[in-house]
mmCIF file of C-alpha atoms in Angstrom:
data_model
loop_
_atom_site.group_PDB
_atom_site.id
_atom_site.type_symbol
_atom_site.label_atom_id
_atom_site.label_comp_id
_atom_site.label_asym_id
_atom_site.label_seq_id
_atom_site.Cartn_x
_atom_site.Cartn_y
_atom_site.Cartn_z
ATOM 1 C CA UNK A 1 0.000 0.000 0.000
ATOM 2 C CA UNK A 2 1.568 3.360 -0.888
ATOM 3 C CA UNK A 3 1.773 6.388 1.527
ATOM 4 C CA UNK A 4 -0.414 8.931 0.781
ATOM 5 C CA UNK A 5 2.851 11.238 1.058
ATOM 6 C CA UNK A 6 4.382 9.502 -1.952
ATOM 7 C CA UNK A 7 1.595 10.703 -4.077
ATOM 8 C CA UNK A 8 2.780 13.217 -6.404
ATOM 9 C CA UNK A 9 0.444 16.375 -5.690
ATOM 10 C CA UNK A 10 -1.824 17.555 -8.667
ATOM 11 C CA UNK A 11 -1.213 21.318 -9.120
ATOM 12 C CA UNK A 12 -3.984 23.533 -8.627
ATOM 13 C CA UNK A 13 -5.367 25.376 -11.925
ATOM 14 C CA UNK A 14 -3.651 28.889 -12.321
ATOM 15 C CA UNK A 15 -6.006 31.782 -12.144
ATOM 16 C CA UNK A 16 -5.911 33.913 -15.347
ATOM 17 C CA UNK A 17 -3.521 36.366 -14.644
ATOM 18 C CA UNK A 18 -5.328 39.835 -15.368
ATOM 19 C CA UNK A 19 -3.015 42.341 -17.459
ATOM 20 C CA UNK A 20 -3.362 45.359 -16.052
ATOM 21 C CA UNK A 21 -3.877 48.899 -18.389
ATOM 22 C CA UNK A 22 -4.760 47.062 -21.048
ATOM 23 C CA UNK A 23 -6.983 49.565 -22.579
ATOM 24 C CA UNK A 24 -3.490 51.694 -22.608
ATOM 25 C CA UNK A 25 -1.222 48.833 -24.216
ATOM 26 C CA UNK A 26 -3.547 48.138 -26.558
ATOM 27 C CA UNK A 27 -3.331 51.894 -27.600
ATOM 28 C CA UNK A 28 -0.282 52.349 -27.682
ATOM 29 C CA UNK A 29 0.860 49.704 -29.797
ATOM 30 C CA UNK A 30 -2.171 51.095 -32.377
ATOM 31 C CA UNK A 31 0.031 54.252 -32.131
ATOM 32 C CA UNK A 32 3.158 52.679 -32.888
ATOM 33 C CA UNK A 33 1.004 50.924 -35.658
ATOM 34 C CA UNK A 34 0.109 53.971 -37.141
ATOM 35 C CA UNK A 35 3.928 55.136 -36.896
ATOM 36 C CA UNK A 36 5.071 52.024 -38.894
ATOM 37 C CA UNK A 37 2.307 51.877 -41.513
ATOM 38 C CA UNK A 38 2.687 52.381 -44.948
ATOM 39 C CA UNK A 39 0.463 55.194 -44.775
ATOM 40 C CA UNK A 40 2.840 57.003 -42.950
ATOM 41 C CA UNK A 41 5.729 56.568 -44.946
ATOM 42 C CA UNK A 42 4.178 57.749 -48.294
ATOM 43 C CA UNK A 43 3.174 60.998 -49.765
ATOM 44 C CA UNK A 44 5.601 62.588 -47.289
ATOM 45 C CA UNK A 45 4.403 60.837 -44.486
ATOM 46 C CA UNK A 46 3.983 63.226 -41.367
ATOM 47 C CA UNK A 47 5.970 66.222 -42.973
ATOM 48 C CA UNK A 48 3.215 66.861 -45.230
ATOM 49 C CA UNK A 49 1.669 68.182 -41.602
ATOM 50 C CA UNK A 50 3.787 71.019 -41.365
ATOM 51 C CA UNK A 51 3.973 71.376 -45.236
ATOM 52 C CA UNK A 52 0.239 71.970 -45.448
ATOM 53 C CA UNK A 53 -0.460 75.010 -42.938
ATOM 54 C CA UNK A 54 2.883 76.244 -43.899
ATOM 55 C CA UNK A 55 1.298 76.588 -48.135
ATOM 56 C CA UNK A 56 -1.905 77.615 -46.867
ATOM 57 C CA UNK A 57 -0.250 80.433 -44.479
ATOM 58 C CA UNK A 58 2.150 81.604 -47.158
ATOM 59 C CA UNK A 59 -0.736 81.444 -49.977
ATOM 60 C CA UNK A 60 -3.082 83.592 -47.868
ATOM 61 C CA UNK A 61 -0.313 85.799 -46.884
ATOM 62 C CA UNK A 62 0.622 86.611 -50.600
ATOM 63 C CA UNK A 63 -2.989 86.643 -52.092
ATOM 64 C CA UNK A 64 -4.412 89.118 -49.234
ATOM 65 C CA UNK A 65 -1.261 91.003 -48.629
ATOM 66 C CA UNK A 66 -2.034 92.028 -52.517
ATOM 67 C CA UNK A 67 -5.604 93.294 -51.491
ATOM 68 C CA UNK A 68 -4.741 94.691 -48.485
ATOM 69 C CA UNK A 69 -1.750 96.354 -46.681
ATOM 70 C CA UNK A 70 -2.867 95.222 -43.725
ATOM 71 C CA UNK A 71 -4.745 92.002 -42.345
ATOM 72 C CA UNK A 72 -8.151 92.984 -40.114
ATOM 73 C CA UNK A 73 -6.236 92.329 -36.842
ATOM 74 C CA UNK A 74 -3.031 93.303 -36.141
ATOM 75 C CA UNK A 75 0.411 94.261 -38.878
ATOM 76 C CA UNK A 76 0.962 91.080 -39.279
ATOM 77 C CA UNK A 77 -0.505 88.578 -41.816
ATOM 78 C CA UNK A 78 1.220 85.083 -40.936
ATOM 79 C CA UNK A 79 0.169 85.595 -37.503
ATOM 80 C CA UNK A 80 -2.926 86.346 -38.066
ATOM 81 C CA UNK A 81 -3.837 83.510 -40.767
ATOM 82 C CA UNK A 82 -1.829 80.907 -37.668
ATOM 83 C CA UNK A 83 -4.394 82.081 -35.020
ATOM 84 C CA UNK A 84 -7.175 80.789 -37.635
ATOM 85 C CA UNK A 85 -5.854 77.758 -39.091
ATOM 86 C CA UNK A 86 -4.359 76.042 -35.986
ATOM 87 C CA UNK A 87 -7.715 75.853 -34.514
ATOM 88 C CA UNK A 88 -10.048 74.958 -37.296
ATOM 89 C CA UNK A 89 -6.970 72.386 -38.865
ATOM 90 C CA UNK A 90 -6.944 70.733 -35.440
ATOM 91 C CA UNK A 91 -10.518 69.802 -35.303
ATOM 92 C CA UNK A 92 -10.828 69.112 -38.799
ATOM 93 C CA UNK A 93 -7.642 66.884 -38.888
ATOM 94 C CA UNK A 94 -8.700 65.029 -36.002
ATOM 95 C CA UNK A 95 -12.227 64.507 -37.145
ATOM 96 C CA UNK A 96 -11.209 62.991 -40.343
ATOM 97 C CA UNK A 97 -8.619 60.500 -38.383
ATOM 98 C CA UNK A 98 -10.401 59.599 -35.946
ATOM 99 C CA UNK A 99 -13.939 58.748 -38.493
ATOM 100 C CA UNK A 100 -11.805 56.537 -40.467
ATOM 101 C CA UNK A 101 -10.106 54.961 -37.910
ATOM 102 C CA UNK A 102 -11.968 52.106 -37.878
ATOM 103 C CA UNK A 103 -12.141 51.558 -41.422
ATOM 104 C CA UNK A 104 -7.613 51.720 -40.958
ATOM 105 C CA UNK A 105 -7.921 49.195 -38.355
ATOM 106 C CA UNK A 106 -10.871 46.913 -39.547
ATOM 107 C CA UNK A 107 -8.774 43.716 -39.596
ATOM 108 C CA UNK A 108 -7.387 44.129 -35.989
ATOM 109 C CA UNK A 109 -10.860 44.512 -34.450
ATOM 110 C CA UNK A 110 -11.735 40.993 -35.025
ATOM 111 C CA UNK A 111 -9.303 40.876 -32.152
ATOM 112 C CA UNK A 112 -11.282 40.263 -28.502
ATOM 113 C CA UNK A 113 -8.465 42.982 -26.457
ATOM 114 C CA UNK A 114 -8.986 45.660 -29.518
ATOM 115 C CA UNK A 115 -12.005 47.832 -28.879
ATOM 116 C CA UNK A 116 -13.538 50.526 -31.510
ATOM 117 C CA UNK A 117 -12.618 52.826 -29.150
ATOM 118 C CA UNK A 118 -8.610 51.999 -28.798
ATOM 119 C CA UNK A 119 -8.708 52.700 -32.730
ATOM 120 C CA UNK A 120 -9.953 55.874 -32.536
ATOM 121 C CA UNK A 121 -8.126 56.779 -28.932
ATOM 122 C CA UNK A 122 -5.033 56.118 -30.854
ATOM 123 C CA UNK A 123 -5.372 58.107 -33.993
ATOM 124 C CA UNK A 124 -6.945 61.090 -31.437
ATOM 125 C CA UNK A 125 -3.409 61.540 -29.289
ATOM 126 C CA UNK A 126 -1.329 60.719 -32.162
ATOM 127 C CA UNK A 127 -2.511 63.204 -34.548
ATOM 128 C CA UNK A 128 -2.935 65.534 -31.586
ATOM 129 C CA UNK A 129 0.685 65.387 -30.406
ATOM 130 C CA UNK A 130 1.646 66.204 -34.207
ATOM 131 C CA UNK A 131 -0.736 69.239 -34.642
ATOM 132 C CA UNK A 132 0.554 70.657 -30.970
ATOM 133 C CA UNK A 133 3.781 70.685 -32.340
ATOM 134 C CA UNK A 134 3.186 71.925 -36.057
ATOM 135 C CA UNK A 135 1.801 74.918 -33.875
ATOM 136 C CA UNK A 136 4.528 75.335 -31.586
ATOM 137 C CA UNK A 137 7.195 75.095 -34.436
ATOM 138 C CA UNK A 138 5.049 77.665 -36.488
ATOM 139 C CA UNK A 139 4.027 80.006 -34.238
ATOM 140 C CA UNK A 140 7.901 79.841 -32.897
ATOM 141 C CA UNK A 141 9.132 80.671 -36.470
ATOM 142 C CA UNK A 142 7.024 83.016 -37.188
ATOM 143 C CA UNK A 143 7.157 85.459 -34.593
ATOM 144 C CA UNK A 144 11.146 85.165 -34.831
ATOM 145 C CA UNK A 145 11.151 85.526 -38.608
ATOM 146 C CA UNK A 146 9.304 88.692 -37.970
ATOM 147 C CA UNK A 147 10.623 89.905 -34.442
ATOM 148 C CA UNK A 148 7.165 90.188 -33.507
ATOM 149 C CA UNK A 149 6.585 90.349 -29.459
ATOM 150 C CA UNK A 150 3.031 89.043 -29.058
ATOM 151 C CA UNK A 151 1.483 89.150 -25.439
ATOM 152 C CA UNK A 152 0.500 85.288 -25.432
ATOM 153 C CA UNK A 153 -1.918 84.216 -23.149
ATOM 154 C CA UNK A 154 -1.055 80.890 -22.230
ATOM 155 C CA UNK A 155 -4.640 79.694 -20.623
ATOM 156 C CA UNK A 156 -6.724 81.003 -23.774
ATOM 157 C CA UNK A 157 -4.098 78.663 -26.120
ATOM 158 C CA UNK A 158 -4.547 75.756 -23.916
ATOM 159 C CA UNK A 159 -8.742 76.157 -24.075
ATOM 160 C CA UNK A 160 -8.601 76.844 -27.679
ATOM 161 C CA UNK A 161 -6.898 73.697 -28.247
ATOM 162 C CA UNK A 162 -8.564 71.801 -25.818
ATOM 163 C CA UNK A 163 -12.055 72.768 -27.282
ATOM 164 C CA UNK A 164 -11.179 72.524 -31.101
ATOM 165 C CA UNK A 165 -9.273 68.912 -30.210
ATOM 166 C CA UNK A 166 -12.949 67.904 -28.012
ATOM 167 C CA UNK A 167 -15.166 68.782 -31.545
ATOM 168 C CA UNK A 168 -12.667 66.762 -33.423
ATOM 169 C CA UNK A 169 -12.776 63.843 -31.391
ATOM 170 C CA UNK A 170 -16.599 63.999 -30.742
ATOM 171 C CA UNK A 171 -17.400 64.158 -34.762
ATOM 172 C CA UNK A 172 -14.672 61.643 -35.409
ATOM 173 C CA UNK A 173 -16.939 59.342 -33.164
ATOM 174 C CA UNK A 174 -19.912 60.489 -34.805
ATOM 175 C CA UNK A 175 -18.755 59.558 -38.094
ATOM 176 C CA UNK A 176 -16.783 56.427 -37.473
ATOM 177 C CA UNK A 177 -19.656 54.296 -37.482
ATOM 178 C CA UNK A 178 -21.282 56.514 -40.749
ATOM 179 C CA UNK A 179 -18.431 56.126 -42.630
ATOM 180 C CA UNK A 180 -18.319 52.391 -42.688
ATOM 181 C CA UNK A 181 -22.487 51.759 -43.154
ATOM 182 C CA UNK A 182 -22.384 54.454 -45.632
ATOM 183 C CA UNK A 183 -19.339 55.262 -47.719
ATOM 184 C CA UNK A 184 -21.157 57.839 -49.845
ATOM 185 C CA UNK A 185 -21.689 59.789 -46.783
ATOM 186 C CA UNK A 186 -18.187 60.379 -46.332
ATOM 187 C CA UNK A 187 -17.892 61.766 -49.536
ATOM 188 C CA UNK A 188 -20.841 64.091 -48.560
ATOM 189 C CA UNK A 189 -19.639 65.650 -45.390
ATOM 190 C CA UNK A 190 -16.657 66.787 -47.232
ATOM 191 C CA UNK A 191 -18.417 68.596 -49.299
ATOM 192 C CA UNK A 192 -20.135 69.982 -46.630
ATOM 193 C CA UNK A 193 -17.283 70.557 -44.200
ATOM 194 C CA UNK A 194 -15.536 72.896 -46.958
ATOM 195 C CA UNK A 195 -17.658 76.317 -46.170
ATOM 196 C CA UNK A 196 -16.707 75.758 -42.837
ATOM 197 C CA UNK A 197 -13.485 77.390 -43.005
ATOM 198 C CA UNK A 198 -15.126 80.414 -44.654
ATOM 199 C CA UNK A 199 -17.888 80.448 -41.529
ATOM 200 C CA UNK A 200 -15.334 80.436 -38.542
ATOM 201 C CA UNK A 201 -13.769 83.537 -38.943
ATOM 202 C CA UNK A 202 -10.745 82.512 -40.119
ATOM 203 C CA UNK A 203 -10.345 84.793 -43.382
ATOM 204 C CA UNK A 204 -12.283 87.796 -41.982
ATOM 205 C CA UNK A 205 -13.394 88.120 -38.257
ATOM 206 C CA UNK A 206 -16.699 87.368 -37.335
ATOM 207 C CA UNK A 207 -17.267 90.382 -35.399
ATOM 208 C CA UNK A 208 -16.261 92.575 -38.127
ATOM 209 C CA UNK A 209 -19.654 90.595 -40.184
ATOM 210 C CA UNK A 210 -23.122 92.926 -40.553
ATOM 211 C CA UNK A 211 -26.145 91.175 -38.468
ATOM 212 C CA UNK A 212 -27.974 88.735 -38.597
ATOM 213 C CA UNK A 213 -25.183 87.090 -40.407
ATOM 214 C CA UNK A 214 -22.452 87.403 -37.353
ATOM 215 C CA UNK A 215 -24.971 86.509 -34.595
ATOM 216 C CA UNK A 216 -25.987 82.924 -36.925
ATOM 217 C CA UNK A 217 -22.161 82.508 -37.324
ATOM 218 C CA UNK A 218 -21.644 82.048 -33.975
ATOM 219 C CA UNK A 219 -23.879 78.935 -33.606
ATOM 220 C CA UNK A 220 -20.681 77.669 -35.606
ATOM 221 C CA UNK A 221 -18.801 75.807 -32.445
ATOM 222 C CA UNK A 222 -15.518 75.428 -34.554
ATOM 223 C CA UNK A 223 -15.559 80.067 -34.572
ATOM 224 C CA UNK A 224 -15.417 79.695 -30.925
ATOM 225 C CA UNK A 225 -12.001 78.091 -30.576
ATOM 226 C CA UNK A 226 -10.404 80.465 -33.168
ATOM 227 C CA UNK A 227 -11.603 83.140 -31.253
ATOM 228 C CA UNK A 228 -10.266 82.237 -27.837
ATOM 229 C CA UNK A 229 -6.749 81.464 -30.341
ATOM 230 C CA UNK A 230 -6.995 85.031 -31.551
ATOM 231 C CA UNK A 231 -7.602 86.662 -27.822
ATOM 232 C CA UNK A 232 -4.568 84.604 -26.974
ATOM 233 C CA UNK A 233 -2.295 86.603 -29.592
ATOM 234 C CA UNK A 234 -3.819 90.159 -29.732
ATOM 235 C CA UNK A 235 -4.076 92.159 -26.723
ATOM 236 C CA UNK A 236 -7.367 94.093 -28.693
ATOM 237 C CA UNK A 237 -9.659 90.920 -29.245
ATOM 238 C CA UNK A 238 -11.458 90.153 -26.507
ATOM 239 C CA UNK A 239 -13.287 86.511 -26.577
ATOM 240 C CA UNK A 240 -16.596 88.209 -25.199
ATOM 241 C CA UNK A 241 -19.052 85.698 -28.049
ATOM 242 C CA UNK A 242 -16.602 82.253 -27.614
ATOM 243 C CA UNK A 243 -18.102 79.960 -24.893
ATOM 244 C CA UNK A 244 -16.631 77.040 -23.649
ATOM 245 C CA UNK A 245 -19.984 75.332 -22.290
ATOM 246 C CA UNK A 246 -21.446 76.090 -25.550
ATOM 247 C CA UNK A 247 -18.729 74.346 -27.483
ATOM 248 C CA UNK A 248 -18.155 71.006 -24.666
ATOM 249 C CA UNK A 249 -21.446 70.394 -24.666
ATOM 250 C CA UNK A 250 -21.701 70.036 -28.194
ATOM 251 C CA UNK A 251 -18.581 67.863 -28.370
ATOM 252 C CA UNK A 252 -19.733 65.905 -25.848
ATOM 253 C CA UNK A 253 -23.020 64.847 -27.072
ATOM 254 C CA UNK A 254 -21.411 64.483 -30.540
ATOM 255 C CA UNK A 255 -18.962 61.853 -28.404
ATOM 256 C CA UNK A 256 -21.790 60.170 -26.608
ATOM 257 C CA UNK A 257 -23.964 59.644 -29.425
ATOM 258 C CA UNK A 258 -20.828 58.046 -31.365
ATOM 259 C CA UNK A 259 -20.517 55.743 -28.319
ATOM 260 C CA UNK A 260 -23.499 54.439 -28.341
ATOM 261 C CA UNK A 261 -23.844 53.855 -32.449
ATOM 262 C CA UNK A 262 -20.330 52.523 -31.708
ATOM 263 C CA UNK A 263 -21.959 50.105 -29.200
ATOM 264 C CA UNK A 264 -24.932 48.811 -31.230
ATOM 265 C CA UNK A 265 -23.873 48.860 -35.036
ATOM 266 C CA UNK A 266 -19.870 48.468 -35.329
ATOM 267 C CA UNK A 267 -20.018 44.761 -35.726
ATOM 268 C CA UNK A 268 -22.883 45.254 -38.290
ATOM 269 C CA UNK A 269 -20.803 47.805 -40.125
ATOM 270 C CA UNK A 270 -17.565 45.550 -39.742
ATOM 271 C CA UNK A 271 -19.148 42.833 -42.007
ATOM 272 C CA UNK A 272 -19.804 45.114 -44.896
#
């Protein structure tokens, strides 16, 4: 008879052990993804992000300096066309990235630890970090290029940014889900998006506008971050018509309602 001691003992089952951040790993290596991808390392890759508000600067610079000696705020027209751009390139950028987000990362969704959401998350910060820095590096330039001494108000650039990267990530969710059950639509809202730029101030100030047209401009959310980005550089605009409530609230029911189409239709619009 053998000794119960002699027995070799049977191992317990190991508990699953549970990784933690995963949400973060997950997006992070979606951001190194992106980094890596082919898309990234054609048609200029990430240059072409300071290439294109540098052109569009420069063209606007050249075309208005022609009509005018002056631009409607301030001496100087770089400056003033950067104060307009920034704001309404950051939430358009990051609206387009993050709608088609899914549709760049379809194949790793089928993956259970890779949620809609990590997709877009990562496309959000990535193309965030770049914009931040095109402006830095611009706005740096710029006002050494010219020797101009702007009075910058650091708070009104932070909530300018803040509120114009909040619409872009709350219409990116929006669309995400659109753009995959209905590709025509996202040839639609880019023809619709295009006035936009002409309807947030950026070219001539909406304050400067005869009524009623400047009071239904400013239903425009996107003219509210450009003109908390042009209080922040001129000392003589005063942000009394840009609202931050106004503008966050809007963002975030934009974001909610993209969660929950997100929630109930992505693996529909997966299969198509």
């Amino acid at each position: 008879m053998q000794s119960t001691g002699s027995r070799s003992a049977i191992p317990e089952p190991l508990t699953p052990r549970v990784r933690r951040f995963k949400s973060l790993r997950v997006i992070a290596a979606l951001i190194l993804r992106e980094l890596e991808s082919s898309e990234s390392r054609t048609s200029l890759g990430f240059l072409w992000a300071f290439i294109e508000p540098i052109a569009t600067i420069a063209l606007m610079s050249i075309v208005f300096g022609i009509i005018s000696r002056t631009p409607p705020i301030g001496t100087n027209f770089p400056i003033f066309y950067l104060t307009g751009i920034v704001p309404f390139g950051i939430y358009s950028s990051l609206a387009r990235k993050s709608a088609s987000s899914l549709k760049f990362s379809k194949s790793l969704l089928n993956f259970p630890s890779v949620k809609p959401i990590d997709a877009i998350m990562a496309r959000f910060l990535l193309n965030l970090f770049i914009e931040i820095v095109v402006f830095v590096c611009l706005a740096a330039i710029i006002i050494y290029f010219w020797d101009l001494n702007p009075t910058i108000k650091p708070a009104l650039v932070i909530e300018a940014l803040a509120l114009a990267a909040a619409l872009g990530l709350g219409m990116g969710c929006f669309n995400a889900v659109i753009f995959l059950l209905l590709p025509t639509y996202e040839n639609f809202w880019s023809i619709i998006s295009r006035p936009l730029m002409l309807a947030s101030g950026i070219l001539i100030p909406i304050d400067s506008l005869p009524e009623p047209y400047r009071s239904y401009l400013w239903w425009n959310p996107i003219a509210h971050p450009v003109e908390m980005m042009r209080a922040a550089f001129y000392a003589e605009v005063a942000p009394v018509h840009a609202s931050s409530l106004y503008v966050g609230l809007i963002a975030l029911t934009l974001f909610c309602i993209g969660m929950i189409m997100l929630h109930r239709h992505v693996r529909d619009a997966m299969e198509i």
